[in-house]
CSV table of C-alpha atoms in Angstrom, one decimal:
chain,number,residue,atom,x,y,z
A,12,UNK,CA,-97.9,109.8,127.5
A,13,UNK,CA,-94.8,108.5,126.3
A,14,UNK,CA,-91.6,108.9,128.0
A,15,UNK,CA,-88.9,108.1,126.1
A,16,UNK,CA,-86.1,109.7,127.4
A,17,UNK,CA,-83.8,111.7,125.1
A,18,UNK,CA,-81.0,109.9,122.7
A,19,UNK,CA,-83.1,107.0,123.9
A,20,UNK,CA,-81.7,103.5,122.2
A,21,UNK,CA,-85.1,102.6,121.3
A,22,UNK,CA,-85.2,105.6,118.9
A,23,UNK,CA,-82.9,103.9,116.5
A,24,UNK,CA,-85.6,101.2,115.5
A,25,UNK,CA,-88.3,102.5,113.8
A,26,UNK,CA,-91.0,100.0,113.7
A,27,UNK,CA,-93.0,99.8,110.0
A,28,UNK,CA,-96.7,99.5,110.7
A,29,UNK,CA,-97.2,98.2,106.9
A,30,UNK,CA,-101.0,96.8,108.0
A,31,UNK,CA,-104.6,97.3,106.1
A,32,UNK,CA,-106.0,99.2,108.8
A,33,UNK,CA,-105.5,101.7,111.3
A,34,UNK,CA,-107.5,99.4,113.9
A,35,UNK,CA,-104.9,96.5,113.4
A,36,UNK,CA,-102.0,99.5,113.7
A,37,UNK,CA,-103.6,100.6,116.7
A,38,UNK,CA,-103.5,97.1,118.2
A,39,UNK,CA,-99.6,96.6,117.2
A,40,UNK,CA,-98.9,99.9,118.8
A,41,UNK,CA,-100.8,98.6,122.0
A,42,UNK,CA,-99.2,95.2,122.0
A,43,UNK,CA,-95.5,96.8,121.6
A,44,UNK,CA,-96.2,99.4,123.9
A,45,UNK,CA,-92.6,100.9,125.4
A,46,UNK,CA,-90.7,98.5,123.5
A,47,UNK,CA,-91.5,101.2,120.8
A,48,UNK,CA,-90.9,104.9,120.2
A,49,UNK,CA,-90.7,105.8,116.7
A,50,UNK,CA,-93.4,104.5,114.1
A,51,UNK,CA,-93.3,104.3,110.2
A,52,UNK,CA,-96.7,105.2,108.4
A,53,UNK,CA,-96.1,104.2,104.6
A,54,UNK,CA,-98.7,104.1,101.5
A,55,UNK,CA,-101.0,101.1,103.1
A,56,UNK,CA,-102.3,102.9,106.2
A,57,UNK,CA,-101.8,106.7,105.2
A,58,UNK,CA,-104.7,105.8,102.6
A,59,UNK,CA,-106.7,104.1,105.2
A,60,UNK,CA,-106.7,106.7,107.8
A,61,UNK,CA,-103.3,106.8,108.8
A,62,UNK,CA,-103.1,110.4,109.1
A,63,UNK,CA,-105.5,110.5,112.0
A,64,UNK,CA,-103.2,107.4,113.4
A,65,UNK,CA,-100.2,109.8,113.3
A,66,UNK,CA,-101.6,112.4,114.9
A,67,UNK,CA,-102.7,110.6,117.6
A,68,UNK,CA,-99.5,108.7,118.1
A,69,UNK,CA,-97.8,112.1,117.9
A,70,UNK,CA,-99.9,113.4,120.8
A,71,UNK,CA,-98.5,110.8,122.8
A,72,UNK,CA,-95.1,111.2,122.5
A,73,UNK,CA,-94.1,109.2,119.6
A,74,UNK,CA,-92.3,109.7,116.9
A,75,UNK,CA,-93.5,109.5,113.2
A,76,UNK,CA,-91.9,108.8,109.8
A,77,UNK,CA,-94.3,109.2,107.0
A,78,UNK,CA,-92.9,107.1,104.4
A,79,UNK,CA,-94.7,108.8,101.6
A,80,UNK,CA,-91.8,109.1,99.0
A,81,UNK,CA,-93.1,112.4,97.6
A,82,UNK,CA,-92.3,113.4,93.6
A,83,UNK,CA,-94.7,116.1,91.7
A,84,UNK,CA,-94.0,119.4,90.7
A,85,UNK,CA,-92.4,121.8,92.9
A,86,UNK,CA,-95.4,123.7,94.5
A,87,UNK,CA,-96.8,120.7,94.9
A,88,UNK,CA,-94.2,119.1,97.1
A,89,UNK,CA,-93.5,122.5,98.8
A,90,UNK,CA,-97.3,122.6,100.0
A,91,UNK,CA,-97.4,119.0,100.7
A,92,UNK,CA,-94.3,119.0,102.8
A,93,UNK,CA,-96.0,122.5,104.4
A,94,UNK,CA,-98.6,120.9,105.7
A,95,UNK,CA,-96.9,117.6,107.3
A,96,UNK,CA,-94.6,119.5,109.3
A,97,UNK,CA,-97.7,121.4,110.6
A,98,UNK,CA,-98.7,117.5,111.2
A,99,UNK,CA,-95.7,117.3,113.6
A,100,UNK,CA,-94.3,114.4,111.9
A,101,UNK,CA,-90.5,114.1,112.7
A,102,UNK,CA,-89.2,112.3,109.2
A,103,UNK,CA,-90.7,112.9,105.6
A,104,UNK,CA,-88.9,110.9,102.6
A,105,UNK,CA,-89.7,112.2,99.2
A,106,UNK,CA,-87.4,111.0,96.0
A,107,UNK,CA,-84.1,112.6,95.7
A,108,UNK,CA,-84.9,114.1,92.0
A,109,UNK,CA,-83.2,117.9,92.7
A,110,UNK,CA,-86.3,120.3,91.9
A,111,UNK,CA,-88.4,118.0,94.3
A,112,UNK,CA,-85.8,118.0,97.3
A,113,UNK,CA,-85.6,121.8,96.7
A,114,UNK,CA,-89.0,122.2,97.1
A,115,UNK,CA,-89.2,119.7,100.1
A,116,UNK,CA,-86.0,122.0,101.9
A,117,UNK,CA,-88.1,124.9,101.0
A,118,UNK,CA,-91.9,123.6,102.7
A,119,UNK,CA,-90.0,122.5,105.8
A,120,UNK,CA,-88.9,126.1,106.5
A,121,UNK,CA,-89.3,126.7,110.3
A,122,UNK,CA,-89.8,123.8,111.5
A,123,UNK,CA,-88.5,120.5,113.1
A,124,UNK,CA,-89.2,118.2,110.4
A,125,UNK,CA,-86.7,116.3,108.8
A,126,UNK,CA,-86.8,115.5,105.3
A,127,UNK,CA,-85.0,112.0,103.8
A,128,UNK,CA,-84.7,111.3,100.2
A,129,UNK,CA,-85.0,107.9,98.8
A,130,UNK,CA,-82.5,106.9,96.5
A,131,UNK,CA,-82.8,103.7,94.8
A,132,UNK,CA,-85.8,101.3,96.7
A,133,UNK,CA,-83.9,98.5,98.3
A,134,UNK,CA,-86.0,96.2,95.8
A,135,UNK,CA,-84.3,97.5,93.0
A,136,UNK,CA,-81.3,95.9,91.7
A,137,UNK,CA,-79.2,96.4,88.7
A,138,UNK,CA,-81.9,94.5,85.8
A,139,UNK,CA,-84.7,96.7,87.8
A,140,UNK,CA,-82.5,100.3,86.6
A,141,UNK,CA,-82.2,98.6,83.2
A,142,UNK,CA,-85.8,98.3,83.0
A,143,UNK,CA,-86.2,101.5,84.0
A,144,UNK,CA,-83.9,103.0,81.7
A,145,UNK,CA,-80.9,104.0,82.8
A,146,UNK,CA,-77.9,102.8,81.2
A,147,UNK,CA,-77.0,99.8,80.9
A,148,UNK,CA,-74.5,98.5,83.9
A,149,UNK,CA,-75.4,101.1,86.0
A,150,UNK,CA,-75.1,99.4,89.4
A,151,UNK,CA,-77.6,100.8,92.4
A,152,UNK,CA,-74.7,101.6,94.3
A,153,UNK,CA,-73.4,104.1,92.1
A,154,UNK,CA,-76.7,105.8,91.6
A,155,UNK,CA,-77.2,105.6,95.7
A,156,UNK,CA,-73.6,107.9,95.8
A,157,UNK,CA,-74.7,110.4,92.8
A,158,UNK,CA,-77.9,111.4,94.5
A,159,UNK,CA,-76.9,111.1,97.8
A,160,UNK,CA,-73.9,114.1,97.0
A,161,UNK,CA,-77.0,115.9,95.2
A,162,UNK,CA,-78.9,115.8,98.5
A,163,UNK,CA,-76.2,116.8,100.6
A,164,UNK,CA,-75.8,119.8,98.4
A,165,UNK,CA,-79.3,121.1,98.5
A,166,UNK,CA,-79.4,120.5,102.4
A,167,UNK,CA,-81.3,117.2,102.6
A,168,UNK,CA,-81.4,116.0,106.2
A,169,UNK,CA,-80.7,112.5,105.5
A,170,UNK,CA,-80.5,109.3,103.1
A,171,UNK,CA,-83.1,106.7,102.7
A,172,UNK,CA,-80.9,103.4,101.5
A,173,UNK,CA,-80.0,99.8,101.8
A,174,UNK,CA,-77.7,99.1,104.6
A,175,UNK,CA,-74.8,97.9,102.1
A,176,UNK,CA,-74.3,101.3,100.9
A,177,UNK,CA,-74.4,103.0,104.3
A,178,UNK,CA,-71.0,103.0,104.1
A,179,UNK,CA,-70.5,104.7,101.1
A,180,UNK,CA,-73.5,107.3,101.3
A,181,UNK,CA,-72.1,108.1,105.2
A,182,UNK,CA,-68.5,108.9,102.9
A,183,UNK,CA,-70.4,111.0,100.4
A,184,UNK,CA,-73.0,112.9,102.5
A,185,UNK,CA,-70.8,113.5,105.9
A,186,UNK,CA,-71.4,112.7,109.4
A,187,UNK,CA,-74.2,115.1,109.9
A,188,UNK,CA,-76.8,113.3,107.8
A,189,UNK,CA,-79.1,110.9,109.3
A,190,UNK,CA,-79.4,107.4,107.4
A,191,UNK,CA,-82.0,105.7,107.8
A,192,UNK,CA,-82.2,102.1,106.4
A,193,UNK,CA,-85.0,99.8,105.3
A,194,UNK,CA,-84.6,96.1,104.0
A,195,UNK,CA,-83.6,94.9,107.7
A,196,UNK,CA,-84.4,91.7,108.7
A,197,UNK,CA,-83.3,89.8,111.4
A,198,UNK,CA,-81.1,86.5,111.6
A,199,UNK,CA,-83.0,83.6,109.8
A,200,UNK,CA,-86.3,85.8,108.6
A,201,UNK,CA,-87.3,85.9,105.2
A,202,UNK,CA,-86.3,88.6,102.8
A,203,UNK,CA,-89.6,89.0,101.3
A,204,UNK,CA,-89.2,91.3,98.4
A,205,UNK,CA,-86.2,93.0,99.3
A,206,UNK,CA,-82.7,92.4,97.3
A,207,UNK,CA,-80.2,94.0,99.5
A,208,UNK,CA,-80.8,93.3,102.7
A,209,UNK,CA,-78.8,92.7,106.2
A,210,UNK,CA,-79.4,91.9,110.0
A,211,UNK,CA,-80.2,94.9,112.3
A,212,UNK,CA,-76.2,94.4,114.0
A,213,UNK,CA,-74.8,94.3,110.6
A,214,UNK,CA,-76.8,97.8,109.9
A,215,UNK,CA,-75.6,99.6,112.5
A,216,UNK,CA,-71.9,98.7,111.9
A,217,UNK,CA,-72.4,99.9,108.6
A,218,UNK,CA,-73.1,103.3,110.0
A,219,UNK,CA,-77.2,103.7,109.9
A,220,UNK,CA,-78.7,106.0,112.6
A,221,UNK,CA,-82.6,104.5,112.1
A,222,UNK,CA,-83.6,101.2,111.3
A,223,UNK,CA,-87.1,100.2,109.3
A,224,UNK,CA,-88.3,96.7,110.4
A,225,UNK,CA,-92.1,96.1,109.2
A,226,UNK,CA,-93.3,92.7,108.6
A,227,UNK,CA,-90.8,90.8,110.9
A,228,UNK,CA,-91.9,92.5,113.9
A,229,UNK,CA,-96.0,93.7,113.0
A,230,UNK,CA,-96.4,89.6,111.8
A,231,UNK,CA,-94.8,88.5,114.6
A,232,UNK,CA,-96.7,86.3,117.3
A,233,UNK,CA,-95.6,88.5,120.4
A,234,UNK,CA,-94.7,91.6,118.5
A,235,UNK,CA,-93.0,93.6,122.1
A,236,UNK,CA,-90.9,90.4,121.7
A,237,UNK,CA,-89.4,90.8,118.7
A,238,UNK,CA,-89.0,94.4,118.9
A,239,UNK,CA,-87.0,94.4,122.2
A,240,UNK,CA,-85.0,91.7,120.4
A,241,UNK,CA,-84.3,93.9,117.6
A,242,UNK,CA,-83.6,96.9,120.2
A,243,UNK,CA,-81.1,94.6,122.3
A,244,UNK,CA,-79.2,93.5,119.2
A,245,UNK,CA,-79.2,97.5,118.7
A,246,UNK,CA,-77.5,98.2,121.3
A,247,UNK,CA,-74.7,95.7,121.3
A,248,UNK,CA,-73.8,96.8,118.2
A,249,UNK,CA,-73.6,100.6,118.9
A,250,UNK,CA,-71.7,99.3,122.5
């Protein structure tokens, strides 16, 4: 059993277990051990089992983000949403379209669960929103702000974006709303395919309360290693 205490600094990293399998999960988990408290299930694993993975890490005394960025029709994110705060998850994202955050306010009646909504994915940059349609010149930042003041409005617990708009989203959605930040990478590690990214310090100065790191900690040769590195630099940027 876990025994993370309260307000614990460890909280603030949440560690991406973006693996094949839930056996190789279950191994990172084992090799981290307390260096980690809060785990992120995305796509990958919740497809191959990683439901059973949450539950199980749940039970002993972790913390869970399910990263499953939900968008349907209204019933059917209301239901969905339903059923993963019976899960006992402690963060949900789902995209910040409004009748879909409605409905994701409205399945998390009741209970604990906090529900994020993804803005613009940190791969996206300005030719990526052109692509997809939107007007030309819009910039991500400005699409970040507009559905970040939409989610604060329908009651949204907290914002799912890149670290260089924390700022800006903390201005627009007030201090109460968690943000939570992927695209971190530490000093020196390769950006992959993420387009706005910054070091875990840098992230916490810009006002995050969670940070994602997957690949540099799960890929790394002594993962407890490099996610106590990531906790220490943490904490002398919250100091």
């Amino acid at each position: 059993m876990d025994t993370t205490p309260a307000g614990d600094i460890r909280d603030k990293l949440i560690i991406g277990l973006d693996v094949p399998s839930v056996d190789e999960a279950r191994r990172i988990v084992g090799r981290i051990g307390d260096a980690g408290t809060f785990y992120k299930i995305g796509y990958q694993l919740a497809y191959a089992g990683g439901f059973d993975l949450a539950r199980d890490l749940i039970a002993d005394g972790k913390k869970v983000f399910l990263d499953l960025k939900l968008h349907d029709i209204g019933n059917t994110v209301e239901e969905g949403v339903r059923s993963v705060a019976r899960l006992g998850a402690t963060l949900l994202t789902v995209h910040a379209y409004p009748q879909t955050m409605r409905a994701a306010v409205a399945g998390k009646a009741g209970s604990p669960l906090k529900i994020l909504a993804v803005t613009v994915l940190t791969s996206y940059d300005e030719q990526d929103l052109l692509e997809a349609g939107y007007a030309p010149g819009t910039k991500p930042a400005d699409l970040v702000a507009r559905r970040a003041a939409q989610a604060r409005d329908l009651g949204i617990d907290g914002i799912v974006c890149a670290a260089p708009e924390a700022e800006r989203v903390r201005a627009v959605a007030g201090p109460d709303r968690l943000i939570v930040t992927p695209g971190i990478r530490p000093a020196g590690a390769d950006a992959g395919d993420q387009k706005r990214v910054v070091t875990p310090a840098e992230g916490i100065r810009l006002g995050a309360d969670h940070l994602v790191v997957a690949r540099p900690i799960v890929k790394a040769a002594d993962p407890r290693a490099a996610a106590e590195a990531i906790v220490n630099d943490i904490a002398q940027a919250a100091a």
